[in-house]
mmCIF file with all atom_site columns, C-alpha atoms in Angstrom:
data_model
loop_
_atom_site.group_PDB
_atom_site.id
_atom_site.type_symbol
_atom_site.label_atom_id
_atom_site.label_alt_id
_atom_site.label_comp_id
_atom_site.label_asym_id
_atom_site.label_entity_id
_atom_site.label_seq_id
_atom_site.pdbx_PDB_ins_code
_atom_site.Cartn_x
_atom_site.Cartn_y
_atom_site.Cartn_z
_atom_site.occupancy
_atom_site.B_iso_or_equiv
_atom_site.pdbx_formal_charge
_atom_site.auth_seq_id
_atom_site.auth_comp_id
_atom_site.auth_asym_id
_atom_site.auth_atom_id
_atom_site.pdbx_PDB_model_num
ATOM 1   C CA . GLU A 1 1   ? -63.348 106.951 299.332 1.00 0.00 ? 1180 GLU A CA 1
ATOM 2   C CA . ALA A 1 2   ? -64.166 109.996 301.444 1.00 0.00 ? 1181 ALA A CA 1
ATOM 3   C CA . GLY A 1 3   ? -67.500 108.546 302.500 1.00 0.00 ? 1182 GLY A CA 1
ATOM 4   C CA . ILE A 1 4   ? -69.475 111.421 301.003 1.00 0.00 ? 1183 ILE A CA 1
ATOM 5   C CA . LYS A 1 5   ? -72.599 109.966 299.441 1.00 0.00 ? 1184 LYS A CA 1
ATOM 6   C CA . ASN A 1 6   ? -74.225 113.084 297.991 1.00 0.00 ? 1185 ASN A CA 1
ATOM 7   C CA . VAL A 1 7   ? -71.285 114.316 295.873 1.00 0.00 ? 1186 VAL A CA 1
ATOM 8   C CA . GLN A 1 8   ? -70.275 113.085 292.441 1.00 0.00 ? 1187 GLN A CA 1
ATOM 9   C CA . GLY A 1 9   ? -67.302 114.076 290.340 1.00 0.00 ? 1188 GLY A CA 1
ATOM 10  C CA . ARG A 1 10  ? -67.319 113.869 286.556 1.00 0.00 ? 1189 ARG A CA 1
ATOM 11  C CA . VAL A 1 11  ? -64.669 114.176 283.873 1.00 0.00 ? 1190 VAL A CA 1
ATOM 12  C CA . GLY A 1 12  ? -65.813 115.250 280.440 1.00 0.00 ? 1191 GLY A CA 1
ATOM 13  C CA . MET A 1 13  ? -67.401 118.042 278.491 1.00 0.00 ? 1192 MET A CA 1
ATOM 14  C CA . ILE A 1 14  ? -69.497 120.207 280.808 1.00 0.00 ? 1193 ILE A CA 1
ATOM 15  C CA . GLU A 1 15  ? -71.876 120.962 277.962 1.00 0.00 ? 1194 GLU A CA 1
ATOM 16  C CA . ARG A 1 16  ? -72.653 117.215 277.737 1.00 0.00 ? 1195 ARG A CA 1
ATOM 17  C CA . TYR A 1 17  ? -73.652 116.887 281.411 1.00 0.00 ? 1196 TYR A CA 1
ATOM 18  C CA . GLU A 1 18  ? -77.373 116.064 281.574 1.00 0.00 ? 1197 GLU A CA 1
ATOM 19  C CA . ASP A 1 19  ? -78.101 115.096 285.211 1.00 0.00 ? 1198 ASP A CA 1
ATOM 20  C CA . ALA A 1 20  ? -79.782 117.354 287.755 1.00 0.00 ? 1199 ALA A CA 1
ATOM 21  C CA . LEU A 1 21  ? -77.580 119.168 290.227 1.00 0.00 ? 1200 LEU A CA 1
ATOM 22  C CA . ASP A 1 22  ? -77.942 121.242 293.380 1.00 0.00 ? 1201 ASP A CA 1
ATOM 23  C CA . ILE A 1 23  ? -74.504 122.875 293.315 1.00 0.00 ? 1202 ILE A CA 1
ATOM 24  C CA . GLY A 1 24  ? -72.257 123.410 290.324 1.00 0.00 ? 1203 GLY A CA 1
ATOM 25  C CA . LEU A 1 25  ? -68.545 123.411 291.119 1.00 0.00 ? 1204 LEU A CA 1
ATOM 26  C CA . ALA A 1 26  ? -66.054 123.945 288.303 1.00 0.00 ? 1205 ALA A CA 1
ATOM 27  C CA . LEU A 1 27  ? -62.367 124.533 288.940 1.00 0.00 ? 1206 LEU A CA 1
ATOM 28  C CA . HIS A 1 28  ? -59.982 125.542 286.155 1.00 0.00 ? 1207 HIS A CA 1
ATOM 29  C CA . ALA A 1 29  ? -62.894 125.695 283.728 1.00 0.00 ? 1208 ALA A CA 1
ATOM 30  C CA . CYS A 1 30  ? -61.078 126.748 280.546 1.00 0.00 ? 1209 CYS A CA 1
ATOM 31  C CA . GLY A 1 31  ? -62.638 129.227 278.142 1.00 0.00 ? 1210 GLY A CA 1
ATOM 32  C CA . ASN A 1 32  ? -66.305 128.621 277.565 1.00 0.00 ? 1211 ASN A CA 1
ATOM 33  C CA . ALA A 1 33  ? -66.314 125.639 279.951 1.00 0.00 ? 1212 ALA A CA 1
ATOM 34  C CA . THR A 1 34  ? -66.946 128.339 282.574 1.00 0.00 ? 1213 THR A CA 1
ATOM 35  C CA . ASP A 1 35  ? -69.977 129.570 280.620 1.00 0.00 ? 1214 ASP A CA 1
ATOM 36  C CA . HIS A 1 36  ? -71.308 126.033 280.191 1.00 0.00 ? 1215 HIS A CA 1
ATOM 37  C CA . ALA A 1 37  ? -70.874 125.375 283.936 1.00 0.00 ? 1216 ALA A CA 1
ATOM 38  C CA . LEU A 1 38  ? -72.775 128.566 284.721 1.00 0.00 ? 1217 LEU A CA 1
ATOM 39  C CA . ARG A 1 39  ? -75.495 127.650 282.215 1.00 0.00 ? 1218 ARG A CA 1
ATOM 40  C CA . LYS A 1 40  ? -75.903 124.112 283.622 1.00 0.00 ? 1219 LYS A CA 1
ATOM 41  C CA . ALA A 1 41  ? -76.177 125.474 287.167 1.00 0.00 ? 1220 ALA A CA 1
ATOM 42  C CA . MET A 1 42  ? -78.700 128.130 286.121 1.00 0.00 ? 1221 MET A CA 1
ATOM 43  C CA . GLN A 1 43  ? -80.804 125.590 284.194 1.00 0.00 ? 1222 GLN A CA 1
ATOM 44  C CA . ASN A 1 44  ? -81.148 123.707 287.497 1.00 0.00 ? 1223 ASN A CA 1
ATOM 45  C CA . LEU A 1 45  ? -81.517 126.844 289.681 1.00 0.00 ? 1224 LEU A CA 1
ATOM 46  C CA . ALA A 1 46  ? -78.426 125.468 291.421 1.00 0.00 ? 1225 ALA A CA 1
ATOM 47  C CA . ALA A 1 47  ? -75.898 127.455 293.395 1.00 0.00 ? 1226 ALA A CA 1
ATOM 48  C CA . PHE A 1 48  ? -72.488 127.638 291.729 1.00 0.00 ? 1227 PHE A CA 1
ATOM 49  C CA . VAL A 1 49  ? -68.830 128.207 292.480 1.00 0.00 ? 1228 VAL A CA 1
ATOM 50  C CA . VAL A 1 50  ? -66.767 128.535 289.311 1.00 0.00 ? 1229 VAL A CA 1
ATOM 51  C CA . SER A 1 51  ? -63.065 129.298 288.988 1.00 0.00 ? 1230 SER A CA 1
ATOM 52  C CA . PRO A 1 52  ? -62.522 130.372 285.375 1.00 0.00 ? 1231 PRO A CA 1
ATOM 53  C CA . CYS A 1 53  ? -59.249 130.308 283.502 1.00 0.00 ? 1232 CYS A CA 1
ATOM 54  C CA . CYS A 1 54  ? -57.815 130.392 279.979 1.00 0.00 ? 1233 CYS A CA 1
ATOM 55  C CA . VAL A 1 55  ? -60.144 133.221 278.996 1.00 0.00 ? 1234 VAL A CA 1
ATOM 56  C CA . GLY A 1 56  ? -58.440 133.398 275.596 1.00 0.00 ? 1235 GLY A CA 1
ATOM 57  C CA . LYS A 1 57  ? -60.060 130.072 274.718 1.00 0.00 ? 1236 LYS A CA 1
ATOM 58  C CA . LEU A 1 58  ? -63.366 131.947 274.428 1.00 0.00 ? 1237 LEU A CA 1
ATOM 59  C CA . LYS A 1 59  ? -62.244 132.478 270.833 1.00 0.00 ? 1238 LYS A CA 1
ATOM 60  C CA . TYR A 1 60  ? -63.307 128.879 270.174 1.00 0.00 ? 1239 TYR A CA 1
ATOM 61  C CA . SER A 1 61  ? -66.910 129.367 271.304 1.00 0.00 ? 1240 SER A CA 1
ATOM 62  C CA . LEU A 1 62  ? -67.066 132.684 269.503 1.00 0.00 ? 1241 LEU A CA 1
ATOM 63  C CA . LYS A 1 63  ? -66.372 130.648 266.362 1.00 0.00 ? 1242 LYS A CA 1
ATOM 64  C CA . GLY A 1 64  ? -68.865 127.880 267.250 1.00 0.00 ? 1243 GLY A CA 1
ATOM 65  C CA . GLY A 1 65  ? -66.440 125.346 268.731 1.00 0.00 ? 1244 GLY A CA 1
ATOM 66  C CA . SER A 1 66  ? -65.968 123.694 272.091 1.00 0.00 ? 1245 SER A CA 1
ATOM 67  C CA . SER A 1 67  ? -64.066 124.607 275.238 1.00 0.00 ? 1246 SER A CA 1
ATOM 68  C CA . PHE A 1 68  ? -60.774 123.533 273.700 1.00 0.00 ? 1247 PHE A CA 1
ATOM 69  C CA . SER A 1 69  ? -61.005 123.701 269.922 1.00 0.00 ? 1248 SER A CA 1
ATOM 70  C CA . GLU A 1 70  ? -62.540 125.718 267.125 1.00 0.00 ? 1249 GLU A CA 1
ATOM 71  C CA . SER A 1 71  ? -63.557 122.541 265.293 1.00 0.00 ? 1250 SER A CA 1
ATOM 72  C CA . TRP A 1 72  ? -63.416 119.566 267.702 1.00 0.00 ? 1251 TRP A CA 1
ATOM 73  C CA . ARG A 1 73  ? -66.549 119.228 269.759 1.00 0.00 ? 1252 ARG A CA 1
ATOM 74  C CA . GLU A 1 74  ? -66.082 115.983 271.682 1.00 0.00 ? 1253 GLU A CA 1
ATOM 75  C CA . TYR A 1 75  ? -63.600 115.536 274.529 1.00 0.00 ? 1254 TYR A CA 1
ATOM 76  C CA . GLU A 1 76  ? -63.834 111.772 274.220 1.00 0.00 ? 1255 GLU A CA 1
ATOM 77  C CA . ASP A 1 77  ? -62.618 111.892 270.609 1.00 0.00 ? 1256 ASP A CA 1
ATOM 78  C CA . TRP A 1 78  ? -59.470 113.892 271.408 1.00 0.00 ? 1257 TRP A CA 1
ATOM 79  C CA . ASP A 1 79  ? -56.995 110.974 271.514 1.00 0.00 ? 1258 ASP A CA 1
ATOM 80  C CA . LYS A 1 80  ? -58.679 109.133 268.683 1.00 0.00 ? 1259 LYS A CA 1
ATOM 81  C CA . ALA A 1 81  ? -58.622 112.225 266.490 1.00 0.00 ? 1260 ALA A CA 1
ATOM 82  C CA . LEU A 1 82  ? -54.951 112.781 267.152 1.00 0.00 ? 1261 LEU A CA 1
ATOM 83  C CA . LYS A 1 83  ? -54.154 109.180 266.238 1.00 0.00 ? 1262 LYS A CA 1
ATOM 84  C CA . GLN A 1 84  ? -56.353 109.063 263.171 1.00 0.00 ? 1263 GLN A CA 1
ATOM 85  C CA . ARG A 1 85  ? -55.577 112.578 261.899 1.00 0.00 ? 1264 ARG A CA 1
ATOM 86  C CA . LYS A 1 86  ? -59.109 113.826 262.514 1.00 0.00 ? 1265 LYS A CA 1
ATOM 87  C CA . SER A 1 87  ? -60.688 111.234 260.192 1.00 0.00 ? 1266 SER A CA 1
ATOM 88  C CA . VAL A 1 88  ? -63.038 110.067 262.932 1.00 0.00 ? 1267 VAL A CA 1
ATOM 89  C CA . LEU A 1 89  ? -64.398 113.603 263.262 1.00 0.00 ? 1268 LEU A CA 1
ATOM 90  C CA . GLU A 1 90  ? -64.640 114.231 259.548 1.00 0.00 ? 1269 GLU A CA 1
ATOM 91  C CA . SER A 1 91  ? -66.667 111.036 259.013 1.00 0.00 ? 1270 SER A CA 1
ATOM 92  C CA . ARG A 1 92  ? -69.668 112.273 260.985 1.00 0.00 ? 1271 ARG A CA 1
ATOM 93  C CA . PRO A 1 93  ? -71.395 115.595 261.485 1.00 0.00 ? 1272 PRO A CA 1
ATOM 94  C CA . PRO A 1 94  ? -70.353 117.473 264.608 1.00 0.00 ? 1273 PRO A CA 1
ATOM 95  C CA . PRO A 1 95  ? -72.844 117.341 267.468 1.00 0.00 ? 1274 PRO A CA 1
ATOM 96  C CA . VAL A 1 96  ? -74.921 120.438 268.043 1.00 0.00 ? 1275 VAL A CA 1
ATOM 97  C CA . LEU A 1 97  ? -73.744 122.418 271.050 1.00 0.00 ? 1276 LEU A CA 1
ATOM 98  C CA . GLU A 1 98  ? -75.899 124.888 272.906 1.00 0.00 ? 1277 GLU A CA 1
ATOM 99  C CA . GLU A 1 99  ? -74.939 128.239 271.507 1.00 0.00 ? 1278 GLU A CA 1
ATOM 100 C CA . LEU A 1 100 ? -73.312 130.585 273.955 1.00 0.00 ? 1279 LEU A CA 1
ATOM 101 C CA . GLN A 1 101 ? -73.715 134.314 273.756 1.00 0.00 ? 1280 GLN A CA 1
ATOM 102 C CA . HIS A 1 102 ? -70.742 136.598 274.270 1.00 0.00 ? 1281 HIS A CA 1
ATOM 103 C CA . PRO A 1 103 ? -70.921 139.019 275.922 1.00 0.00 ? 1282 PRO A CA 1
ATOM 104 C CA . ALA A 1 104 ? -73.155 137.232 278.447 1.00 0.00 ? 1283 ALA A CA 1
ATOM 105 C CA . SER A 1 105 ? -74.812 140.265 280.045 1.00 0.00 ? 1284 SER A CA 1
ATOM 106 C CA . SER A 1 106 ? -76.949 142.966 278.498 1.00 0.00 ? 1285 SER A CA 1
ATOM 107 C CA . TRP A 1 107 ? -74.692 145.455 280.319 1.00 0.00 ? 1286 TRP A CA 1
ATOM 108 C CA . MET A 1 108 ? -71.583 144.289 278.431 1.00 0.00 ? 1287 MET A CA 1
ATOM 109 C CA . GLN A 1 109 ? -73.577 143.905 275.199 1.00 0.00 ? 1288 GLN A CA 1
ATOM 110 C CA . SER A 1 110 ? -74.401 147.619 275.458 1.00 0.00 ? 1289 SER A CA 1
ATOM 111 C CA . CYS A 1 111 ? -70.660 148.354 275.760 1.00 0.00 ? 1290 CYS A CA 1
ATOM 112 C CA . LEU A 1 112 ? -69.018 145.942 273.303 1.00 0.00 ? 1291 LEU A CA 1
ATOM 113 C CA . THR A 1 113 ? -69.799 144.080 270.104 1.00 0.00 ? 1292 THR A CA 1
ATOM 114 C CA . GLU A 1 114 ? -68.984 140.362 269.917 1.00 0.00 ? 1293 GLU A CA 1
ATOM 115 C CA . GLU A 1 115 ? -65.838 141.212 267.953 1.00 0.00 ? 1294 GLU A CA 1
ATOM 116 C CA . GLU A 1 116 ? -64.734 143.747 270.574 1.00 0.00 ? 1295 GLU A CA 1
ATOM 117 C CA . PHE A 1 117 ? -65.478 141.204 273.303 1.00 0.00 ? 1296 PHE A CA 1
ATOM 118 C CA . GLU A 1 118 ? -63.213 138.716 271.506 1.00 0.00 ? 1297 GLU A CA 1
ATOM 119 C CA . VAL A 1 119 ? -60.388 141.280 271.661 1.00 0.00 ? 1298 VAL A CA 1
ATOM 120 C CA . LEU A 1 120 ? -61.097 141.854 275.368 1.00 0.00 ? 1299 LEU A CA 1
ATOM 121 C CA . ALA A 1 121 ? -60.986 138.094 276.020 1.00 0.00 ? 1300 ALA A CA 1
ATOM 122 C CA . SER A 1 122 ? -57.729 137.700 274.115 1.00 0.00 ? 1301 SER A CA 1
ATOM 123 C CA . TYR A 1 123 ? -56.088 140.415 276.249 1.00 0.00 ? 1302 TYR A CA 1
ATOM 124 C CA . ALA A 1 124 ? -57.525 138.759 279.374 1.00 0.00 ? 1303 ALA A CA 1
ATOM 125 C CA . ASP A 1 125 ? -55.611 135.551 278.750 1.00 0.00 ? 1304 ASP A CA 1
ATOM 126 C CA . PHE A 1 126 ? -52.348 135.188 280.655 1.00 0.00 ? 1305 PHE A CA 1
ATOM 127 C CA . HIS A 1 127 ? -50.350 132.395 282.268 1.00 0.00 ? 1306 HIS A CA 1
ATOM 128 C CA . ALA A 1 128 ? -47.949 133.834 284.834 1.00 0.00 ? 1307 ALA A CA 1
ATOM 129 C CA . GLU A 1 129 ? -46.935 137.451 285.283 1.00 0.00 ? 1308 GLU A CA 1
ATOM 130 C CA . ALA A 1 130 ? -49.859 139.522 284.109 1.00 0.00 ? 1309 ALA A CA 1
ATOM 131 C CA . ARG A 1 131 ? -49.729 143.149 283.185 1.00 0.00 ? 1310 ARG A CA 1
ATOM 132 C CA . PRO A 1 132 ? -52.351 145.375 284.842 1.00 0.00 ? 1311 PRO A CA 1
ATOM 133 C CA . ILE A 1 133 ? -54.255 145.722 281.541 1.00 0.00 ? 1312 ILE A CA 1
ATOM 134 C CA . GLN A 1 134 ? -54.548 141.932 281.293 1.00 0.00 ? 1313 GLN A CA 1
ATOM 135 C CA . GLN A 1 135 ? -55.852 141.673 284.854 1.00 0.00 ? 1314 GLN A CA 1
ATOM 136 C CA . LEU A 1 136 ? -58.379 144.429 284.162 1.00 0.00 ? 1315 LEU A CA 1
ATOM 137 C CA . CYS A 1 137 ? -59.549 142.732 280.956 1.00 0.00 ? 1316 CYS A CA 1
ATOM 138 C CA . LYS A 1 138 ? -60.006 139.405 282.786 1.00 0.00 ? 1317 LYS A CA 1
ATOM 139 C CA . LEU A 1 139 ? -61.920 141.110 285.579 1.00 0.00 ? 1318 LEU A CA 1
ATOM 140 C CA . ASN A 1 140 ? -64.277 142.631 283.001 1.00 0.00 ? 1319 ASN A CA 1
ATOM 141 C CA . VAL A 1 141 ? -64.891 139.209 281.412 1.00 0.00 ? 1320 VAL A CA 1
ATOM 142 C CA . GLU A 1 142 ? -65.740 137.799 284.864 1.00 0.00 ? 1321 GLU A CA 1
ATOM 143 C CA . ILE A 1 143 ? -67.948 140.804 285.719 1.00 0.00 ? 1322 ILE A CA 1
ATOM 144 C CA . ASP A 1 144 ? -69.830 140.146 282.473 1.00 0.00 ? 1323 ASP A CA 1
ATOM 145 C CA . ARG A 1 145 ? -70.415 136.528 283.533 1.00 0.00 ? 1324 ARG A CA 1
ATOM 146 C CA . ALA A 1 146 ? -71.535 137.519 287.046 1.00 0.00 ? 1325 ALA A CA 1
ATOM 147 C CA . LYS A 1 147 ? -73.871 140.199 285.648 1.00 0.00 ? 1326 LYS A CA 1
ATOM 148 C CA . GLY A 1 148 ? -75.296 137.618 283.219 1.00 0.00 ? 1327 GLY A CA 1
ATOM 149 C CA . ALA A 1 149 ? -76.147 135.437 286.219 1.00 0.00 ? 1328 ALA A CA 1
ATOM 150 C CA . LYS A 1 150 ? -77.729 138.418 287.996 1.00 0.00 ? 1329 LYS A CA 1
ATOM 151 C CA . GLU A 1 151 ? -79.872 139.068 284.924 1.00 0.00 ? 1330 GLU A CA 1
ATOM 152 C CA . ALA A 1 152 ? -81.047 135.443 285.234 1.00 0.00 ? 1331 ALA A CA 1
ATOM 153 C CA . GLY A 1 153 ? -82.238 136.165 288.788 1.00 0.00 ? 1332 GLY A CA 1
ATOM 154 C CA . TYR A 1 154 ? -79.126 135.095 290.702 1.00 0.00 ? 1333 TYR A CA 1
ATOM 155 C CA . PHE A 1 155 ? -77.301 136.812 293.506 1.00 0.00 ? 1334 PHE A CA 1
ATOM 156 C CA . SER A 1 156 ? -73.707 136.635 292.332 1.00 0.00 ? 1335 SER A CA 1
ATOM 157 C CA . CYS A 1 157 ? -70.291 137.979 293.180 1.00 0.00 ? 1336 CYS A CA 1
ATOM 158 C CA . ILE A 1 158 ? -66.648 137.676 292.199 1.00 0.00 ? 1337 ILE A CA 1
ATOM 159 C CA . VAL A 1 159 ? -64.045 136.868 294.832 1.00 0.00 ? 1338 VAL A CA 1
ATOM 160 C CA . LYS A 1 160 ? -60.316 136.173 294.836 1.00 0.00 ? 1339 LYS A CA 1
ATOM 161 C CA . LEU A 1 161 ? -59.185 132.792 296.110 1.00 0.00 ? 1340 LEU A CA 1
ATOM 162 C CA . THR A 1 162 ? -56.715 133.328 298.918 1.00 0.00 ? 1341 THR A CA 1
ATOM 163 C CA . GLY A 1 163 ? -53.677 131.202 299.544 1.00 0.00 ? 1342 GLY A CA 1
ATOM 164 C CA . GLU A 1 164 ? -53.298 130.738 295.806 1.00 0.00 ? 1343 GLU A CA 1
ATOM 165 C CA . GLU A 1 165 ? -50.727 133.466 295.183 1.00 0.00 ? 1344 GLU A CA 1
ATOM 166 C CA . SER A 1 166 ? -48.806 131.220 292.802 1.00 0.00 ? 1345 SER A CA 1
ATOM 167 C CA . TYR A 1 167 ? -51.949 130.767 290.705 1.00 0.00 ? 1346 TYR A CA 1
ATOM 168 C CA . PRO A 1 168 ? -52.458 134.016 288.764 1.00 0.00 ? 1347 PRO A CA 1
ATOM 169 C CA . LYS A 1 169 ? -56.035 133.273 287.725 1.00 0.00 ? 1348 LYS A CA 1
ATOM 170 C CA . ASN A 1 170 ? -57.545 133.078 291.194 1.00 0.00 ? 1349 ASN A CA 1
ATOM 171 C CA . ASP A 1 171 ? -60.913 134.666 290.417 1.00 0.00 ? 1350 ASP A CA 1
ATOM 172 C CA . CYS A 1 172 ? -64.009 132.824 291.550 1.00 0.00 ? 1351 CYS A CA 1
ATOM 173 C CA . ILE A 1 173 ? -67.613 133.520 290.529 1.00 0.00 ? 1352 ILE A CA 1
ATOM 174 C CA . ILE A 1 174 ? -70.172 132.519 293.140 1.00 0.00 ? 1353 ILE A CA 1
ATOM 175 C CA . GLY A 1 175 ? -73.918 132.595 292.703 1.00 0.00 ? 1354 GLY A CA 1
ATOM 176 C CA . VAL A 1 176 ? -77.153 131.439 294.271 1.00 0.00 ? 1355 VAL A CA 1
ATOM 177 C CA . HIS A 1 177 ? -80.749 131.681 293.078 1.00 0.00 ? 1356 HIS A CA 1
ATOM 178 C CA . PRO A 1 178 ? -83.427 132.796 295.572 1.00 0.00 ? 1357 PRO A CA 1
ATOM 179 C CA . ASN A 1 179 ? -85.357 129.570 294.845 1.00 0.00 ? 1358 ASN A CA 1
ATOM 180 C CA . SER A 1 180 ? -82.394 127.282 295.586 1.00 0.00 ? 1359 SER A CA 1
ATOM 181 C CA . ALA A 1 181 ? -81.888 125.347 298.808 1.00 0.00 ? 1360 ALA A CA 1
ATOM 182 C CA . ALA A 1 182 ? -78.573 127.177 299.327 1.00 0.00 ? 1361 ALA A CA 1
ATOM 183 C CA . PHE A 1 183 ? -80.181 130.634 299.441 1.00 0.00 ? 1362 PHE A CA 1
ATOM 184 C CA . THR A 1 184 ? -80.507 130.683 303.249 1.00 0.00 ? 1363 THR A CA 1
ATOM 185 C CA . ASP A 1 185 ? -76.798 129.889 303.558 1.00 0.00 ? 1364 ASP A CA 1
ATOM 186 C CA . TRP A 1 186 ? -76.024 132.744 301.135 1.00 0.00 ? 1365 TRP A CA 1
ATOM 187 C CA . ILE A 1 187 ? -77.989 135.227 303.265 1.00 0.00 ? 1366 ILE A CA 1
ATOM 188 C CA . CYS A 1 188 ? -76.221 134.047 306.446 1.00 0.00 ? 1367 CYS A CA 1
ATOM 189 C CA . ALA A 1 189 ? -72.794 134.372 304.807 1.00 0.00 ? 1368 ALA A CA 1
ATOM 190 C CA . GLU A 1 190 ? -73.650 137.822 303.478 1.00 0.00 ? 1369 GLU A CA 1
ATOM 191 C CA . GLU A 1 191 ? -74.720 138.975 306.960 1.00 0.00 ? 1370 GLU A CA 1
ATOM 192 C CA . MET A 1 192 ? -71.489 137.622 308.479 1.00 0.00 ? 1371 MET A CA 1
ATOM 193 C CA . LEU A 1 193 ? -69.444 139.688 306.008 1.00 0.00 ? 1372 LEU A CA 1
ATOM 194 C CA . ARG A 1 194 ? -71.153 142.938 306.984 1.00 0.00 ? 1373 ARG A CA 1
#
């Protein structure tokens, strides 16, 4: 409708996306959906802009589940499973998901065990008025993600979305790989900010 021919939007599980991409954009990517969006972008050496939220849902991936459930692994089966009391999911083996590693960066891995990271992520989850400790915990989760991207060869940073004061989770992780087409734009933007 907008006349843009080189942009596609998709609804579904990010971890199931298989097409090539030049830029990964994920807004309100709950829990490990953020990590899957980052992984998909990095697999394609694509630039990314990701706005994470619902950090507490990382508990699901830490237990081998999906972005939204410890046991359900298919977004498409959500309604069906609710109607059929999970029988559709119990009748077949769950699909294999790419395993995520938490913490994502070697820096955070040297600071916290996976169990300690789970505690950090649970404190980082908030919905409205956040206490300073919750904001600090969330920032550390996002720093871990950005550092993980840097360890994969990306230039990355964390910014706050402006004009979104009513949205408490306004962090945004941005990254670009030196081999991506967007790298020149990244350098120009970085020079403008100096």
